[in-house]
PDB file of C-alpha atoms in Angstrom:
ATOM      1  CA  UNK A   1      -8.952 114.813 202.000  1.00  0.00           C
ATOM      2  CA  UNK A   2      -6.385 117.583 201.670  1.00  0.00           C
ATOM      3  CA  UNK A   3      -6.850 121.135 202.842  1.00  0.00           C
ATOM      4  CA  UNK A   4      -4.894 123.342 200.486  1.00  0.00           C
ATOM      5  CA  UNK A   5      -4.102 127.021 200.399  1.00  0.00           C
ATOM      6  CA  UNK A   6      -2.693 129.025 197.500  1.00  0.00           C
ATOM      7  CA  UNK A   7      -2.761 126.286 194.868  1.00  0.00           C
ATOM      8  CA  UNK A   8       0.699 126.259 193.227  1.00  0.00           C
ATOM      9  CA  UNK A   9       1.400 126.655 189.496  1.00  0.00           C
ATOM     10  CA  UNK A  10       1.831 125.142 186.979  1.00  0.00           C
ATOM     11  CA  UNK A  11      -1.667 123.863 186.424  1.00  0.00           C
ATOM     12  CA  UNK A  12      -2.793 121.094 184.154  1.00  0.00           C
ATOM     13  CA  UNK A  13      -4.258 122.306 180.863  1.00  0.00           C
ATOM     14  CA  UNK A  14      -7.869 123.053 181.609  1.00  0.00           C
ATOM     15  CA  UNK A  15     -10.203 125.384 179.838  1.00  0.00           C
ATOM     16  CA  UNK A  16     -13.657 126.225 181.020  1.00  0.00           C
ATOM     17  CA  UNK A  17     -16.392 125.946 178.397  1.00  0.00           C
ATOM     18  CA  UNK A  18     -17.367 129.401 177.161  1.00  0.00           C
ATOM     19  CA  UNK A  19     -21.025 128.564 176.542  1.00  0.00           C
ATOM     20  CA  UNK A  20     -22.156 125.341 178.128  1.00  0.00           C
ATOM     21  CA  UNK A  21     -24.608 123.540 175.874  1.00  0.00           C
ATOM     22  CA  UNK A  22     -26.925 122.451 178.662  1.00  0.00           C
ATOM     23  CA  UNK A  23     -27.136 125.147 181.309  1.00  0.00           C
ATOM     24  CA  UNK A  24     -28.586 122.624 183.734  1.00  0.00           C
ATOM     25  CA  UNK A  25     -25.147 121.018 183.991  1.00  0.00           C
ATOM     26  CA  UNK A  26     -23.186 123.649 185.827  1.00  0.00           C
ATOM     27  CA  UNK A  27     -19.500 123.289 186.537  1.00  0.00           C
ATOM     28  CA  UNK A  28     -19.841 124.975 189.911  1.00  0.00           C
ATOM     29  CA  UNK A  29     -22.524 126.044 192.354  1.00  0.00           C
ATOM     30  CA  UNK A  30     -21.713 129.341 194.042  1.00  0.00           C
ATOM     31  CA  UNK A  31     -23.405 129.790 197.407  1.00  0.00           C
ATOM     32  CA  UNK A  32     -23.923 133.325 198.649  1.00  0.00           C
ATOM     33  CA  UNK A  33     -25.492 133.687 202.087  1.00  0.00           C
ATOM     34  CA  UNK A  34     -26.986 137.162 202.452  1.00  0.00           C
ATOM     35  CA  UNK A  35     -28.180 139.168 205.416  1.00  0.00           C
ATOM     36  CA  UNK A  36     -28.893 142.739 204.378  1.00  0.00           C
ATOM     37  CA  UNK A  37     -26.123 144.954 202.914  1.00  0.00           C
ATOM     38  CA  UNK A  38     -27.914 145.414 199.561  1.00  0.00           C
ATOM     39  CA  UNK A  39     -25.259 147.649 197.969  1.00  0.00           C
ATOM     40  CA  UNK A  40     -22.429 145.229 198.742  1.00  0.00           C
ATOM     41  CA  UNK A  41     -24.588 142.255 197.774  1.00  0.00           C
ATOM     42  CA  UNK A  42     -25.414 143.821 194.411  1.00  0.00           C
ATOM     43  CA  UNK A  43     -21.719 144.517 193.694  1.00  0.00           C
ATOM     44  CA  UNK A  44     -20.801 140.985 194.700  1.00  0.00           C
ATOM     45  CA  UNK A  45     -23.468 139.364 192.518  1.00  0.00           C
ATOM     46  CA  UNK A  46     -22.747 141.541 189.472  1.00  0.00           C
ATOM     47  CA  UNK A  47     -19.062 140.613 189.640  1.00  0.00           C
ATOM     48  CA  UNK A  48     -19.779 136.935 190.215  1.00  0.00           C
ATOM     49  CA  UNK A  49     -22.171 136.799 187.277  1.00  0.00           C
ATOM     50  CA  UNK A  50     -19.748 138.642 184.987  1.00  0.00           C
ATOM     51  CA  UNK A  51     -16.801 136.411 185.905  1.00  0.00           C
ATOM     52  CA  UNK A  52     -18.463 133.026 186.472  1.00  0.00           C
ATOM     53  CA  UNK A  53     -20.370 132.034 183.306  1.00  0.00           C
ATOM     54  CA  UNK A  54     -20.341 128.303 184.126  1.00  0.00           C
ATOM     55  CA  UNK A  55     -21.915 128.761 187.537  1.00  0.00           C
ATOM     56  CA  UNK A  56     -25.297 128.358 189.116  1.00  0.00           C
ATOM     57  CA  UNK A  57     -25.944 130.704 192.018  1.00  0.00           C
ATOM     58  CA  UNK A  58     -27.534 129.522 195.239  1.00  0.00           C
ATOM     59  CA  UNK A  59     -28.648 132.661 197.036  1.00  0.00           C
ATOM     60  CA  UNK A  60     -29.644 132.180 200.664  1.00  0.00           C
ATOM     61  CA  UNK A  61     -31.595 135.114 202.074  1.00  0.00           C
ATOM     62  CA  UNK A  62     -30.966 134.907 205.788  1.00  0.00           C
ATOM     63  CA  UNK A  63     -33.944 136.951 206.987  1.00  0.00           C
ATOM     64  CA  UNK A  64     -32.942 140.178 205.225  1.00  0.00           C
ATOM     65  CA  UNK A  65     -34.941 143.393 205.177  1.00  0.00           C
ATOM     66  CA  UNK A  66     -37.314 144.077 202.286  1.00  0.00           C
ATOM     67  CA  UNK A  67     -34.790 146.023 200.138  1.00  0.00           C
ATOM     68  CA  UNK A  68     -32.335 143.143 200.144  1.00  0.00           C
ATOM     69  CA  UNK A  69     -35.111 140.619 199.658  1.00  0.00           C
ATOM     70  CA  UNK A  70     -36.306 142.490 196.531  1.00  0.00           C
ATOM     71  CA  UNK A  71     -32.758 142.708 195.211  1.00  0.00           C
ATOM     72  CA  UNK A  72     -32.304 138.935 195.533  1.00  0.00           C
ATOM     73  CA  UNK A  73     -35.680 138.300 193.904  1.00  0.00           C
ATOM     74  CA  UNK A  74     -34.679 140.463 190.932  1.00  0.00           C
ATOM     75  CA  UNK A  75     -31.359 138.682 190.494  1.00  0.00           C
ATOM     76  CA  UNK A  76     -33.028 135.275 190.761  1.00  0.00           C
ATOM     77  CA  UNK A  77     -35.651 136.273 188.204  1.00  0.00           C
ATOM     78  CA  UNK A  78     -33.078 137.563 185.710  1.00  0.00           C
ATOM     79  CA  UNK A  79     -30.813 134.544 186.169  1.00  0.00           C
ATOM     80  CA  UNK A  80     -33.781 132.183 185.841  1.00  0.00           C
ATOM     81  CA  UNK A  81     -32.470 128.599 185.969  1.00  0.00           C
ATOM     82  CA  UNK A  82     -28.974 129.828 186.841  1.00  0.00           C
ATOM     83  CA  UNK A  83     -30.226 130.835 190.293  1.00  0.00           C
ATOM     84  CA  UNK A  84     -31.883 129.177 193.225  1.00  0.00           C
ATOM     85  CA  UNK A  85     -33.232 131.558 195.858  1.00  0.00           C
ATOM     86  CA  UNK A  86     -33.736 130.136 199.341  1.00  0.00           C
ATOM     87  CA  UNK A  87     -35.274 132.167 202.152  1.00  0.00           C
ATOM     88  CA  UNK A  88     -35.034 131.999 205.898  1.00  0.00           C
ATOM     89  CA  UNK A  89     -37.708 133.971 207.737  1.00  0.00           C
ATOM     90  CA  UNK A  90     -35.165 135.046 210.341  1.00  0.00           C
ATOM     91  CA  UNK A  91     -31.403 135.276 210.504  1.00  0.00           C
ATOM     92  CA  UNK A  92     -30.252 131.732 211.285  1.00  0.00           C
ATOM     93  CA  UNK A  93     -26.560 132.634 211.275  1.00  0.00           C
ATOM     94  CA  UNK A  94     -23.998 132.390 208.503  1.00  0.00           C
ATOM     95  CA  UNK A  95     -23.071 128.731 208.976  1.00  0.00           C
ATOM     96  CA  UNK A  96     -26.684 127.511 208.925  1.00  0.00           C
ATOM     97  CA  UNK A  97     -27.418 129.616 205.855  1.00  0.00           C
ATOM     98  CA  UNK A  98     -24.391 128.185 204.041  1.00  0.00           C
ATOM     99  CA  UNK A  99     -25.352 124.650 205.095  1.00  0.00           C
ATOM    100  CA  UNK A 100     -28.810 125.197 203.656  1.00  0.00           C
ATOM    101  CA  UNK A 101     -27.197 126.191 200.360  1.00  0.00           C
ATOM    102  CA  UNK A 102     -24.812 123.232 200.473  1.00  0.00           C
ATOM    103  CA  UNK A 103     -27.781 120.889 200.839  1.00  0.00           C
ATOM    104  CA  UNK A 104     -29.086 122.152 197.477  1.00  0.00           C
ATOM    105  CA  UNK A 105     -25.760 122.054 195.598  1.00  0.00           C
ATOM    106  CA  UNK A 106     -25.585 119.648 192.661  1.00  0.00           C
ATOM    107  CA  UNK A 107     -22.531 120.728 190.645  1.00  0.00           C
ATOM    108  CA  UNK A 108     -19.214 118.869 190.874  1.00  0.00           C
ATOM    109  CA  UNK A 109     -17.642 121.941 192.538  1.00  0.00           C
ATOM    110  CA  UNK A 110     -18.943 124.377 195.145  1.00  0.00           C
ATOM    111  CA  UNK A 111     -17.752 127.855 196.091  1.00  0.00           C
ATOM    112  CA  UNK A 112     -18.890 129.649 199.219  1.00  0.00           C
ATOM    113  CA  UNK A 113     -18.683 133.408 198.787  1.00  0.00           C
ATOM    114  CA  UNK A 114     -19.462 136.159 201.288  1.00  0.00           C
ATOM    115  CA  UNK A 115     -21.811 138.827 199.964  1.00  0.00           C
ATOM    116  CA  UNK A 116     -19.112 141.475 200.365  1.00  0.00           C
ATOM    117  CA  UNK A 117     -16.639 139.681 198.091  1.00  0.00           C
ATOM    118  CA  UNK A 118     -15.623 141.176 194.754  1.00  0.00           C
ATOM    119  CA  UNK A 119     -14.093 138.765 192.239  1.00  0.00           C
ATOM    120  CA  UNK A 120     -12.132 139.625 189.127  1.00  0.00           C
ATOM    121  CA  UNK A 121     -11.719 138.051 185.732  1.00  0.00           C
ATOM    122  CA  UNK A 122     -10.062 134.642 186.026  1.00  0.00           C
ATOM    123  CA  UNK A 123     -10.745 134.205 189.743  1.00  0.00           C
ATOM    124  CA  UNK A 124     -12.144 130.722 189.417  1.00  0.00           C
ATOM    125  CA  UNK A 125     -10.110 129.017 186.709  1.00  0.00           C
ATOM    126  CA  UNK A 126      -6.879 128.399 188.706  1.00  0.00           C
ATOM    127  CA  UNK A 127      -8.789 126.651 191.480  1.00  0.00           C
ATOM    128  CA  UNK A 128     -10.732 124.497 189.022  1.00  0.00           C
ATOM    129  CA  UNK A 129      -7.542 123.613 187.137  1.00  0.00           C
ATOM    130  CA  UNK A 130      -5.964 122.594 190.410  1.00  0.00           C
ATOM    131  CA  UNK A 131      -8.827 120.193 191.133  1.00  0.00           C
ATOM    132  CA  UNK A 132      -8.009 118.311 187.920  1.00  0.00           C
ATOM    133  CA  UNK A 133      -4.460 117.820 189.182  1.00  0.00           C
ATOM    134  CA  UNK A 134      -5.365 116.969 192.776  1.00  0.00           C
ATOM    135  CA  UNK A 135      -8.535 114.921 192.880  1.00  0.00           C
ATOM    136  CA  UNK A 136      -7.873 114.327 196.590  1.00  0.00           C
ATOM    137  CA  UNK A 137      -8.302 118.037 197.348  1.00  0.00           C
ATOM    138  CA  UNK A 138     -11.421 118.569 199.416  1.00  0.00           C
ATOM    139  CA  UNK A 139     -11.100 122.286 200.049  1.00  0.00           C
ATOM    140  CA  UNK A 140      -9.117 124.806 198.040  1.00  0.00           C
ATOM    141  CA  UNK A 141      -8.816 128.316 199.414  1.00  0.00           C
ATOM    142  CA  UNK A 142      -7.775 131.213 197.173  1.00  0.00           C
ATOM    143  CA  UNK A 143      -5.337 133.854 198.259  1.00  0.00           C
ATOM    144  CA  UNK A 144      -7.358 136.878 199.306  1.00  0.00           C
ATOM    145  CA  UNK A 145      -6.073 140.292 198.355  1.00  0.00           C
ATOM    146  CA  UNK A 146      -7.489 143.048 200.569  1.00  0.00           C
ATOM    147  CA  UNK A 147      -8.710 146.181 198.886  1.00  0.00           C
ATOM    148  CA  UNK A 148      -6.837 149.201 200.161  1.00  0.00           C
ATOM    149  CA  UNK A 149      -7.182 152.899 199.688  1.00  0.00           C
ATOM    150  CA  UNK A 150      -4.422 152.837 197.073  1.00  0.00           C
ATOM    151  CA  UNK A 151      -1.678 153.707 199.542  1.00  0.00           C
ATOM    152  CA  UNK A 152       1.117 151.179 199.750  1.00  0.00           C
ATOM    153  CA  UNK A 153       3.160 150.533 202.855  1.00  0.00           C
TER     154      UNK A 153
END
């Protein structure tokens, strides 16, 4: 198993299906462990949904307060079969919450996303293309670009 960072170009030709015929066969399961932070969680989920049409979302509520719990319920209801909502009665910690999501993953690829992450258009495709080139890759980590106040050093 290789641990890779910043998957290099060029990538093999690989195009994600625009509208999968059977939505039960997702290309990727995206696990989002959540403990409170409803505003950030909402922004994260909206961006993920907009930029990840081939994904199923595994939302793990890690003992959140009622506002966050309702938010996750609403997203799960709207996403229907594209979402699986798991609940912990108390905060079990990030790693245990992610492991609970991993245990439910069924897609050939899995992404673990923090509920404060904002993705942009095309965030997923380079990593998935890279997996077609390197079937021995176990973990691929994207380059993270911090959001700044607009001031450059």
